[in-house]
PDB file of C-alpha atoms in Angstrom:
ATOM      1  CA  MET I   1     -45.428  -5.214 -61.352  1.00 51.00           C
ATOM      2  CA  PRO I   2     -42.109  -5.771 -63.413  1.00 55.00           C
ATOM      3  CA  ARG I   3     -39.636  -3.148 -63.113  1.00 59.00           C
ATOM      4  CA  ASN I   4     -38.670  -0.568 -65.632  1.00 57.00           C
ATOM      5  CA  GLU I   5     -35.483  -1.647 -67.555  1.00 55.00           C
ATOM      6  CA  ASN I   6     -33.448   1.094 -69.951  1.00 55.00           C
ATOM      7  CA  VAL I   7     -32.710  -1.668 -72.539  1.00 53.00           C
ATOM      8  CA  PHE I   8     -30.042   0.579 -74.326  1.00 50.00           C
ATOM      9  CA  PHE I   9     -28.082   1.511 -71.533  1.00 52.00           C
ATOM     10  CA  SER I  10     -28.144  -2.005 -69.973  1.00 57.00           C
ATOM     11  CA  ALA I  11     -26.872  -3.412 -73.512  1.00 54.00           C
ATOM     12  CA  ALA I  12     -24.084  -0.535 -73.573  1.00 55.00           C
ATOM     13  CA  GLY I  13     -23.002  -1.550 -69.804  1.00 58.00           C
ATOM     14  CA  ALA I  14     -22.725  -5.056 -70.641  1.00 58.00           C
ATOM     15  CA  ALA I  15     -20.819  -4.323 -73.885  1.00 59.00           C
ATOM     16  CA  THR I  16     -18.581  -1.972 -71.890  1.00 65.00           C
ATOM     17  CA  GLY I  17     -17.943  -4.442 -69.423  1.00 63.00           C
ATOM     18  CA  ALA I  18     -17.177  -7.271 -72.011  1.00 64.00           C
ATOM     19  CA  ALA I  19     -14.668  -4.767 -73.580  1.00 64.00           C
ATOM     20  CA  THR I  20     -12.995  -3.877 -70.422  1.00 70.00           C
ATOM     21  CA  SER I  21     -12.704  -7.725 -69.374  1.00 73.00           C
ATOM     22  CA  ALA I  22     -11.191  -8.542 -72.387  1.00 71.00           C
ATOM     23  CA  VAL I  23      -8.589  -5.545 -72.421  1.00 71.00           C
ATOM     24  CA  THR I  24      -7.931  -6.662 -68.630  1.00 79.00           C
ATOM     25  CA  SER I  25      -7.444 -10.255 -69.700  1.00 82.00           C
ATOM     26  CA  ALA I  26      -5.159  -9.241 -72.599  1.00 81.00           C
ATOM     27  CA  ALA I  27      -3.286  -6.877 -70.245  1.00 82.00           C
ATOM     28  CA  GLY I  28      -2.843  -9.631 -67.791  1.00 83.00           C
ATOM     29  CA  ALA I  29      -1.684 -12.283 -70.527  1.00 85.00           C
ATOM     30  CA  ALA I  30       1.086  -9.864 -71.711  1.00 85.00           C
ATOM     31  CA  ALA I  31       2.016  -9.225 -68.120  1.00 86.00           C
ATOM     32  CA  ALA I  32       2.472 -12.849 -67.682  1.00 87.00           C
ATOM     33  CA  TRP I  33       4.546 -13.110 -70.704  1.00 88.00           C
ATOM     34  CA  ARG I  34       6.967 -10.308 -69.876  1.00 88.00           C
ATOM     35  CA  ARG I  35       7.381 -11.772 -66.544  1.00 90.00           C
ATOM     36  CA  ARG I  36       8.153 -15.523 -68.162  1.00 91.00           C
ATOM     37  CA  ALA I  37      10.437 -13.535 -70.664  1.00 88.00           C
ATOM     38  CA  ALA I  38      12.460 -11.483 -68.013  1.00 90.00           C
ATOM     39  CA  SER I  39      12.629 -14.813 -66.187  1.00 92.00           C
ATOM     40  CA  ARG I  40      14.172 -16.785 -69.300  1.00 91.00           C
ATOM     41  CA  LEU I  41      16.227 -13.705 -69.617  1.00 90.00           C
ATOM     42  CA  VAL I  42      17.810 -13.682 -66.054  1.00 91.00           C
ATOM     43  CA  HIS I  43      18.198 -17.125 -65.885  1.00 91.00           C
ATOM     44  CA  ARG I  44      20.069 -17.374 -69.559  1.00 91.00           C
ATOM     45  CA  ALA I  45      22.215 -14.487 -68.181  1.00 89.00           C
ATOM     46  CA  ARG I  46      23.121 -16.266 -65.037  1.00 86.00           C
ATOM     47  CA  ARG I  47      24.091 -19.223 -66.918  1.00 89.00           C
ATOM     48  CA  TRP I  48      26.171 -17.273 -69.286  1.00 89.00           C
ATOM     49  CA  ALA I  49      27.901 -15.667 -66.448  1.00 86.00           C
ATOM     50  CA  GLN I  50      28.386 -18.726 -64.742  1.00 84.00           C
ATOM     51  CA  ASN I  51      30.128 -20.175 -67.668  1.00 88.00           C
ATOM     52  CA  ALA I  52      32.097 -17.066 -68.532  1.00 88.00           C
ATOM     53  CA  GLY I  53      33.184 -16.463 -64.869  1.00 89.00           C
ATOM     54  CA  ALA I  54      34.418 -20.168 -64.566  1.00 92.00           C
ATOM     55  CA  VAL I  55      38.271 -20.457 -64.074  1.00 94.00           C
ATOM     56  CA  THR I  56      39.805 -23.529 -65.982  1.00 95.00           C
ATOM     57  CA  ALA I  57      43.458 -24.221 -67.001  1.00 93.00           C
ATOM     58  CA  GLU I  58      42.289 -22.788 -70.473  1.00 94.00           C
ATOM     59  CA  ARG I  59      40.570 -19.580 -68.888  1.00 93.00           C
ATOM     60  CA  PRO I  60      42.258 -18.893 -65.476  1.00 91.00           C
ATOM     61  CA  GLY I  61      41.074 -15.266 -65.813  1.00 89.00           C
ATOM     62  CA  LEU I  62      43.211 -13.038 -63.437  1.00 90.00           C
ATOM     63  CA  LEU I  63      44.166 -15.733 -61.044  1.00 92.00           C
ATOM     64  CA  HIS I  64      47.999 -16.940 -61.304  1.00 91.00           C
ATOM     65  CA  PHE I  65      47.755 -20.484 -59.722  1.00 95.00           C
ATOM     66  CA  ALA I  66      50.992 -22.587 -59.441  1.00 94.00           C
ATOM     67  CA  ARG I  67      48.977 -25.353 -61.510  1.00 95.00           C
ATOM     68  CA  ILE I  68      45.486 -25.928 -62.756  1.00 96.00           C
ATOM     69  CA  GLY I  69      45.037 -29.588 -64.156  1.00 96.00           C
ATOM     70  CA  PRO I  70      42.904 -30.359 -67.170  1.00 96.00           C
ATOM     71  CA  GLY I  71      39.652 -30.862 -66.264  1.00 96.00           C
ATOM     72  CA  THR I  72      39.736 -28.630 -63.167  1.00 97.00           C
ATOM     73  CA  ARG I  73      36.861 -26.092 -62.771  1.00 97.00           C
ATOM     74  CA  LEU I  74      36.296 -23.288 -60.237  1.00 97.00           C
ATOM     75  CA  ALA I  75      32.637 -22.268 -60.251  1.00 96.00           C
ATOM     76  CA  HIS I  76      31.498 -18.668 -60.605  1.00 94.00           C
ATOM     77  CA  PRO I  77      31.108 -16.906 -58.377  1.00 94.00           C
ATOM     78  CA  LEU I  78      34.143 -17.716 -56.844  1.00 94.00           C
ATOM     79  CA  GLY I  79      34.833 -17.091 -53.078  1.00 95.00           C
ATOM     80  CA  THR I  80      38.031 -15.182 -51.773  1.00 95.00           C
ATOM     81  CA  VAL I  81      41.112 -16.303 -53.483  1.00 96.00           C
ATOM     82  CA  PHE I  82      44.591 -15.047 -53.144  1.00 94.00           C
ATOM     83  CA  GLY I  83      48.426 -16.568 -52.766  1.00 93.00           C
ATOM     84  CA  GLU I  84      47.498 -18.710 -55.586  1.00 93.00           C
ATOM     85  CA  ARG I  85      51.022 -18.902 -56.834  1.00 92.00           C
ATOM     86  CA  TRP I  86      51.491 -21.359 -53.820  1.00 95.00           C
ATOM     87  CA  ILE I  87      48.310 -23.255 -54.604  1.00 97.00           C
ATOM     88  CA  HIS I  88      48.443 -26.410 -56.779  1.00 97.00           C
ATOM     89  CA  LEU I  89      45.352 -27.941 -58.497  1.00 98.00           C
ATOM     90  CA  GLY I  90      45.176 -31.488 -59.567  1.00 97.00           C
ATOM     91  CA  ASP I  91      43.420 -33.019 -62.633  1.00 97.00           C
ATOM     92  CA  HIS I  92      39.560 -32.871 -62.728  1.00 97.00           C
ATOM     93  CA  CYS I  93      38.829 -31.172 -59.683  1.00 98.00           C
ATOM     94  CA  ILE I  94      35.476 -29.582 -58.982  1.00 97.00           C
ATOM     95  CA  ILE I  95      35.320 -26.410 -56.839  1.00 97.00           C
ATOM     96  CA  GLY I  96      31.997 -24.993 -55.889  1.00 96.00           C
ATOM     97  CA  GLU I  97      30.426 -21.712 -55.831  1.00 96.00           C
ATOM     98  CA  GLN I  98      31.671 -19.195 -53.513  1.00 96.00           C
ATOM     99  CA  VAL I  99      34.796 -21.521 -52.115  1.00 98.00           C
ATOM    100  CA  THR I 100      37.683 -19.847 -50.739  1.00 97.00           C
ATOM    101  CA  LEU I 101      41.151 -20.786 -51.138  1.00 97.00           C
ATOM    102  CA  THR I 102      43.651 -18.660 -49.309  1.00 96.00           C
ATOM    103  CA  VAL I 103      47.582 -19.004 -48.630  1.00 95.00           C
ATOM    104  CA  GLY I 104      48.884 -16.441 -46.365  1.00 90.00           C
ATOM    105  CA  LEU I 105      47.190 -13.942 -43.895  1.00 86.00           C
ATOM    106  CA  MET I 106      46.500 -11.302 -46.577  1.00 83.00           C
ATOM    107  CA  PRO I 107      46.717 -11.028 -50.256  1.00 80.00           C
ATOM    108  CA  THR I 108      50.216 -10.678 -51.792  1.00 68.00           C
ATOM    109  CA  ASP I 109      51.395 -10.021 -55.671  1.00 56.00           C
ATOM    110  CA  ALA I 110      50.571 -13.630 -57.463  1.00 47.00           C
ATOM    111  CA  ARG I 111      53.057 -12.692 -60.244  1.00 51.00           C
ATOM    112  CA  PRO I 112      56.163 -14.866 -59.853  1.00 51.00           C
ATOM    113  CA  ASP I 113      59.124 -12.854 -59.138  1.00 51.00           C
ATOM    114  CA  ALA I 114      61.718 -13.933 -61.637  1.00 45.00           C
ATOM    115  CA  GLU I 115      64.781 -12.760 -59.454  1.00 50.00           C
ATOM    116  CA  ASP I 116      63.266 -14.592 -56.467  1.00 49.00           C
ATOM    117  CA  PRO I 117      60.633 -17.152 -57.707  1.00 49.00           C
ATOM    118  CA  GLY I 118      60.092 -18.511 -54.021  1.00 49.00           C
ATOM    119  CA  ALA I 119      59.825 -15.268 -52.427  1.00 58.00           C
ATOM    120  CA  GLY I 120      57.106 -15.396 -49.772  1.00 72.00           C
ATOM    121  CA  PHE I 121      56.401 -18.981 -48.565  1.00 83.00           C
ATOM    122  CA  GLY I 122      59.080 -20.783 -50.727  1.00 85.00           C
ATOM    123  CA  PRO I 123      58.860 -22.572 -54.234  1.00 88.00           C
ATOM    124  CA  GLU I 124      56.959 -25.403 -53.009  1.00 92.00           C
ATOM    125  CA  PRO I 125      52.975 -25.352 -53.184  1.00 94.00           C
ATOM    126  CA  VAL I 126      51.398 -24.433 -49.765  1.00 96.00           C
ATOM    127  CA  LEU I 127      47.758 -25.874 -50.838  1.00 98.00           C
ATOM    128  CA  ARG I 128      47.784 -29.095 -52.550  1.00 98.00           C
ATOM    129  CA  LEU I 129      44.864 -30.841 -54.049  1.00 98.00           C
ATOM    130  CA  GLY I 130      45.331 -34.034 -55.496  1.00 97.00           C
ATOM    131  CA  HIS I 131      43.582 -35.344 -58.760  1.00 98.00           C
ATOM    132  CA  GLY I 132      39.669 -35.521 -58.514  1.00 97.00           C
ATOM    133  CA  VAL I 133      39.119 -33.491 -55.390  1.00 98.00           C
ATOM    134  CA  VAL I 134      35.934 -32.351 -54.853  1.00 98.00           C
ATOM    135  CA  LEU I 135      35.016 -28.754 -52.695  1.00 98.00           C
ATOM    136  CA  GLY I 136      31.384 -28.193 -52.054  1.00 97.00           C
ATOM    137  CA  ARG I 137      29.857 -24.885 -52.332  1.00 97.00           C
ATOM    138  CA  GLY I 138      30.669 -22.448 -49.518  1.00 97.00           C
ATOM    139  CA  SER I 139      33.686 -24.259 -48.296  1.00 98.00           C
ATOM    140  CA  HIS I 140      36.929 -22.589 -46.930  1.00 98.00           C
ATOM    141  CA  VAL I 141      40.549 -24.012 -47.149  1.00 98.00           C
ATOM    142  CA  VAL I 142      42.915 -21.485 -45.397  1.00 97.00           C
ATOM    143  CA  ALA I 143      46.645 -22.429 -45.121  1.00 97.00           C
ATOM    144  CA  LEU I 144      49.510 -20.705 -43.537  1.00 95.00           C
ATOM    145  CA  ALA I 145      51.065 -24.134 -42.990  1.00 96.00           C
ATOM    146  CA  PRO I 146      51.075 -26.797 -45.610  1.00 97.00           C
ATOM    147  CA  ILE I 147      47.483 -28.136 -46.381  1.00 98.00           C
ATOM    148  CA  THR I 148      47.413 -31.588 -48.689  1.00 98.00           C
ATOM    149  CA  LEU I 149      44.413 -33.196 -49.661  1.00 98.00           C
ATOM    150  CA  GLY I 150      44.882 -36.451 -51.602  1.00 98.00           C
ATOM    151  CA  GLU I 151      43.478 -37.941 -54.448  1.00 98.00           C
ATOM    152  CA  LYS I 152      39.520 -37.939 -54.753  1.00 98.00           C
ATOM    153  CA  VAL I 153      39.043 -36.508 -51.301  1.00 98.00           C
ATOM    154  CA  TYR I 154      35.179 -35.415 -51.503  1.00 98.00           C
ATOM    155  CA  CYS I 155      34.035 -32.292 -49.369  1.00 98.00           C
ATOM    156  CA  GLY I 156      30.438 -31.577 -48.723  1.00 97.00           C
ATOM    157  CA  PRO I 157      29.285 -27.906 -48.491  1.00 98.00           C
ATOM    158  CA  TYR I 158      30.638 -25.608 -45.915  1.00 98.00           C
ATOM    159  CA  VAL I 159      33.605 -27.600 -44.965  1.00 98.00           C
ATOM    160  CA  TYR I 160      36.294 -25.733 -43.110  1.00 98.00           C
ATOM    161  CA  LEU I 161      39.961 -26.929 -43.209  1.00 98.00           C
ATOM    162  CA  THR I 162      42.723 -24.595 -41.807  1.00 98.00           C
ATOM    163  CA  SER I 163      46.428 -24.869 -40.861  1.00 97.00           C
ATOM    164  CA  ILE I 164      46.148 -21.512 -38.958  1.00 96.00           C
ATOM    165  CA  ASN I 165      44.591 -21.015 -35.483  1.00 95.00           C
ATOM    166  CA  HIS I 166      44.349 -17.969 -33.383  1.00 94.00           C
ATOM    167  CA  SER I 167      46.325 -18.165 -30.085  1.00 94.00           C
ATOM    168  CA  TYR I 168      45.354 -16.531 -26.809  1.00 95.00           C
ATOM    169  CA  ASP I 169      48.590 -16.716 -24.878  1.00 95.00           C
ATOM    170  CA  ASP I 170      49.073 -13.058 -23.951  1.00 95.00           C
ATOM    171  CA  VAL I 171      46.016 -11.588 -21.947  1.00 95.00           C
ATOM    172  CA  ARG I 172      47.012  -8.183 -22.323  1.00 96.00           C
ATOM    173  CA  LEU I 173      46.381  -8.556 -26.456  1.00 96.00           C
ATOM    174  CA  PRO I 174      43.224  -8.752 -27.947  1.00 96.00           C
ATOM    175  CA  ILE I 175      42.990 -12.324 -29.688  1.00 95.00           C
ATOM    176  CA  GLY I 176      43.006 -11.075 -33.155  1.00 91.00           C
ATOM    177  CA  GLU I 177      46.380  -9.174 -32.311  1.00 93.00           C
ATOM    178  CA  GLN I 178      48.321 -12.129 -31.474  1.00 94.00           C
ATOM    179  CA  TRP I 179      50.584 -14.384 -33.795  1.00 92.00           C
ATOM    180  CA  PRO I 180      48.695 -17.402 -34.618  1.00 93.00           C
ATOM    181  CA  ARG I 181      49.522 -21.061 -34.424  1.00 94.00           C
ATOM    182  CA  THR I 182      50.263 -23.153 -37.465  1.00 96.00           C
ATOM    183  CA  ALA I 183      50.526 -26.748 -38.087  1.00 97.00           C
ATOM    184  CA  PRO I 184      50.164 -28.704 -41.496  1.00 97.00           C
ATOM    185  CA  VAL I 185      47.009 -30.716 -42.465  1.00 98.00           C
ATOM    186  CA  GLU I 186      46.816 -33.803 -44.170  1.00 98.00           C
ATOM    187  CA  ILE I 187      43.454 -35.715 -45.620  1.00 98.00           C
ATOM    188  CA  GLY I 188      44.419 -38.995 -46.824  1.00 98.00           C
ATOM    189  CA  ALA I 189      42.943 -40.212 -50.375  1.00 98.00           C
ATOM    190  CA  GLY I 190      39.521 -41.258 -50.979  1.00 98.00           C
ATOM    191  CA  SER I 191      38.274 -39.511 -47.738  1.00 98.00           C
ATOM    192  CA  TRP I 192      34.772 -37.954 -47.232  1.00 98.00           C
ATOM    193  CA  LEU I 193      34.225 -34.850 -45.199  1.00 98.00           C
ATOM    194  CA  GLY I 194      30.704 -34.261 -44.506  1.00 98.00           C
ATOM    195  CA  ALA I 195      28.821 -31.003 -44.464  1.00 98.00           C
ATOM    196  CA  GLY I 196      29.924 -28.152 -42.247  1.00 97.00           C
ATOM    197  CA  CYS I 197      32.733 -30.138 -40.516  1.00 98.00           C
ATOM    198  CA  VAL I 198      35.625 -28.266 -39.467  1.00 98.00           C
ATOM    199  CA  ILE I 199      39.420 -29.727 -39.611  1.00 98.00           C
ATOM    200  CA  LEU I 200      41.831 -27.871 -37.272  1.00 98.00           C
ATOM    201  CA  PRO I 201      45.691 -27.442 -37.597  1.00 98.00           C
ATOM    202  CA  GLY I 202      47.730 -30.391 -37.105  1.00 97.00           C
ATOM    203  CA  ALA I 203      44.966 -32.835 -38.287  1.00 98.00           C
ATOM    204  CA  ARG I 204      46.194 -36.005 -40.289  1.00 98.00           C
ATOM    205  CA  LEU I 205      43.402 -38.137 -41.649  1.00 98.00           C
ATOM    206  CA  GLY I 206      44.221 -41.528 -43.293  1.00 97.00           C
ATOM    207  CA  ARG I 207      42.847 -43.230 -46.130  1.00 98.00           C
ATOM    208  CA  ASN I 208      39.096 -43.416 -46.928  1.00 98.00           C
ATOM    209  CA  VAL I 209      38.250 -41.554 -43.639  1.00 98.00           C
ATOM    210  CA  VAL I 210      34.487 -40.518 -43.065  1.00 98.00           C
ATOM    211  CA  VAL I 211      33.993 -37.260 -41.167  1.00 98.00           C
ATOM    212  CA  ALA I 212      30.496 -36.663 -40.176  1.00 98.00           C
ATOM    213  CA  ALA I 213      28.504 -33.665 -40.518  1.00 98.00           C
ATOM    214  CA  GLY I 214      29.448 -31.012 -38.189  1.00 97.00           C
ATOM    215  CA  SER I 215      32.435 -32.666 -36.502  1.00 98.00           C
ATOM    216  CA  VAL I 216      35.480 -30.761 -35.344  1.00 98.00           C
ATOM    217  CA  VAL I 217      38.522 -32.910 -36.099  1.00 98.00           C
ATOM    218  CA  ARG I 218      42.304 -32.472 -34.857  1.00 95.00           C
ATOM    219  CA  GLY I 219      44.879 -35.088 -34.257  1.00 96.00           C
ATOM    220  CA  ASP I 220      45.520 -38.128 -35.915  1.00 97.00           C
ATOM    221  CA  VAL I 221      42.883 -40.375 -37.390  1.00 97.00           C
ATOM    222  CA  PRO I 222      43.659 -43.860 -38.949  1.00 97.00           C
ATOM    223  CA  ASP I 223      42.791 -45.202 -42.181  1.00 97.00           C
ATOM    224  CA  PHE I 224      39.285 -46.489 -42.947  1.00 97.00           C
ATOM    225  CA  ALA I 225      37.742 -45.178 -39.921  1.00 97.00           C
ATOM    226  CA  VAL I 226      34.562 -43.026 -39.140  1.00 98.00           C
ATOM    227  CA  VAL I 227      34.716 -40.177 -37.028  1.00 98.00           C
ATOM    228  CA  ALA I 228      31.859 -37.933 -35.473  1.00 98.00           C
ATOM    229  CA  GLY I 229      31.371 -35.289 -32.461  1.00 97.00           C
ATOM    230  CA  ALA I 230      32.862 -32.066 -31.552  1.00 95.00           C
ATOM    231  CA  PRO I 231      35.444 -32.782 -30.848  1.00 96.00           C
ATOM    232  CA  ALA I 232      35.575 -35.876 -33.253  1.00 97.00           C
ATOM    233  CA  ARG I 233      36.126 -39.449 -32.005  1.00 97.00           C
ATOM    234  CA  VAL I 234      36.320 -42.763 -33.844  1.00 97.00           C
ATOM    235  CA  VAL I 235      32.918 -44.186 -33.754  1.00 97.00           C
ATOM    236  CA  ARG I 236      33.526 -47.280 -36.319  1.00 97.00           C
ATOM    237  CA  ARG I 237      36.778 -48.527 -37.698  1.00 96.00           C
ATOM    238  CA  TRP I 238      37.828 -51.410 -40.361  1.00 95.00           C
ATOM    239  CA  ASP I 239      38.706 -54.728 -38.724  1.00 94.00           C
ATOM    240  CA  ALA I 240      41.234 -55.951 -41.364  1.00 92.00           C
ATOM    241  CA  ALA I 241      41.664 -59.329 -39.463  1.00 92.00           C
ATOM    242  CA  ALA I 242      38.006 -60.122 -39.456  1.00 90.00           C
ATOM    243  CA  GLU I 243      37.555 -58.207 -42.767  1.00 90.00           C
ATOM    244  CA  THR I 244      34.390 -55.919 -41.510  1.00 93.00           C
ATOM    245  CA  TRP I 245      33.349 -52.991 -39.700  1.00 94.00           C
ATOM    246  CA  GLN I 246      33.432 -52.692 -36.075  1.00 94.00           C
ATOM    247  CA  PRO I 247      30.674 -52.113 -35.043  1.00 95.00           C
ATOM    248  CA  PRO I 248      28.889 -53.616 -37.895  1.00 93.00           C
ATOM    249  CA  LEU I 249      27.046 -51.518 -40.513  1.00 91.00           C
ATOM    250  CA  ARG I 250      23.463 -51.062 -40.044  1.00 90.00           C
ATOM    251  CA  THR I 251      22.469 -51.544 -43.780  1.00 89.00           C
ATOM    252  CA  PRO I 252      23.956 -53.857 -46.303  1.00 87.00           C
ATOM    253  CA  ALA I 253      26.334 -52.235 -49.046  1.00 85.00           C
ATOM    254  CA  PRO I 254      24.282 -50.667 -51.850  1.00 85.00           C
ATOM    255  CA  VAL I 255      24.483 -52.805 -55.112  1.00 80.00           C
ATOM    256  CA  PRO I 256      24.787 -50.356 -58.170  1.00 76.00           C
ATOM    257  CA  PHE I 257      22.699 -52.692 -60.264  1.00 73.00           C
ATOM    258  CA  PRO I 258      20.112 -55.423 -58.997  1.00 73.00           C
ATOM    259  CA  ALA I 259      21.649 -59.076 -59.877  1.00 73.00           C
ATOM    260  CA  GLU I 260      18.493 -59.694 -61.852  1.00 74.00           C
ATOM    261  CA  ALA I 261      18.948 -56.866 -64.502  1.00 74.00           C
ATOM    262  CA  SER I 262      19.104 -57.776 -68.153  1.00 75.00           C
ATOM    263  CA  PRO I 263      21.804 -56.997 -70.363  1.00 75.00           C
ATOM    264  CA  GLU I 264      19.404 -55.084 -72.324  1.00 75.00           C
ATOM    265  CA  GLN I 265      18.451 -53.112 -69.227  1.00 72.00           C
ATOM    266  CA  LEU I 266      22.341 -52.348 -68.395  1.00 69.00           C
ATOM    267  CA  LEU I 267      22.916 -51.431 -71.912  1.00 74.00           C
ATOM    268  CA  ASP I 268      19.743 -48.715 -71.608  1.00 69.00           C
ATOM    269  CA  THR I 269      21.232 -47.289 -68.499  1.00 65.00           C
ATOM    270  CA  GLY I 270      24.563 -46.828 -70.300  1.00 60.00           C
ATOM    271  CA  ASP I 271      22.519 -44.730 -72.901  1.00 57.00           C
ATOM    272  CA  LEU I 272      20.839 -42.648 -70.452  1.00 49.00           C
ATOM    273  CA  GLU I 273      24.278 -41.676 -68.779  1.00 50.00           C
ATOM    274  CA  GLN I 274      25.584 -40.627 -72.082  1.00 53.00           C
ATOM    275  CA  GLN I 275      22.596 -38.569 -72.713  1.00 52.00           C
ATOM    276  CA  ALA I 276      23.068 -37.048 -69.061  1.00 50.00           C
TER     277      ALA I 276
END
């Protein structure tokens, strides 16, 4: 026997359900639109803050560097920066976000003193970056004795360079309260420091030196060498007499463009680089 049905209330329930579903769908769409709009607003605000907070020669903000070369940019947000009157930045340097650049053990008045322009560390820069230096995100460069990076030294993220180190000679005092040891640091032009490596006081790296990620470097490293480990040791060197690397490289040198590339393809590549 067929069941009795209330046609009126069934139709009303269906209509109410459809209306509720439509309202819910519209509310969901509105909520999704609001989330997208908020996301775009946050990203635009962050981009604006990054551009406005970046430090350049034209917009040094509150910092008083000894020099900021043209084309050099310190990304926002900055890391800890003090003693900048003894920091010399070359042209076209790229300083990533949260990079620490310090001279001394604590902040001092960064404004030059007209009566004694060399007060503190003297008239010469203590921390000097050559032209085209790149410091990756989260890197630290801490100087008490001079630190010099040659031209086009590239540093990966979270690299630590320091010319100051704790001493522990006196067992009666906490290590943090003992006067530290210092020694100058030099990084030769064209070198590449891998992510997370540590360069200790007294390190002197030659030209085009590769420091493997996570290495701890002290002492002298010759030109055209690869070092790795903690403590780092030379694992590969350029043999000038044989004009080859020893031990030999595992793979051939990369070629920017294949030999079979046509002139039209090379021109197209140039157009893409300009657009980028």
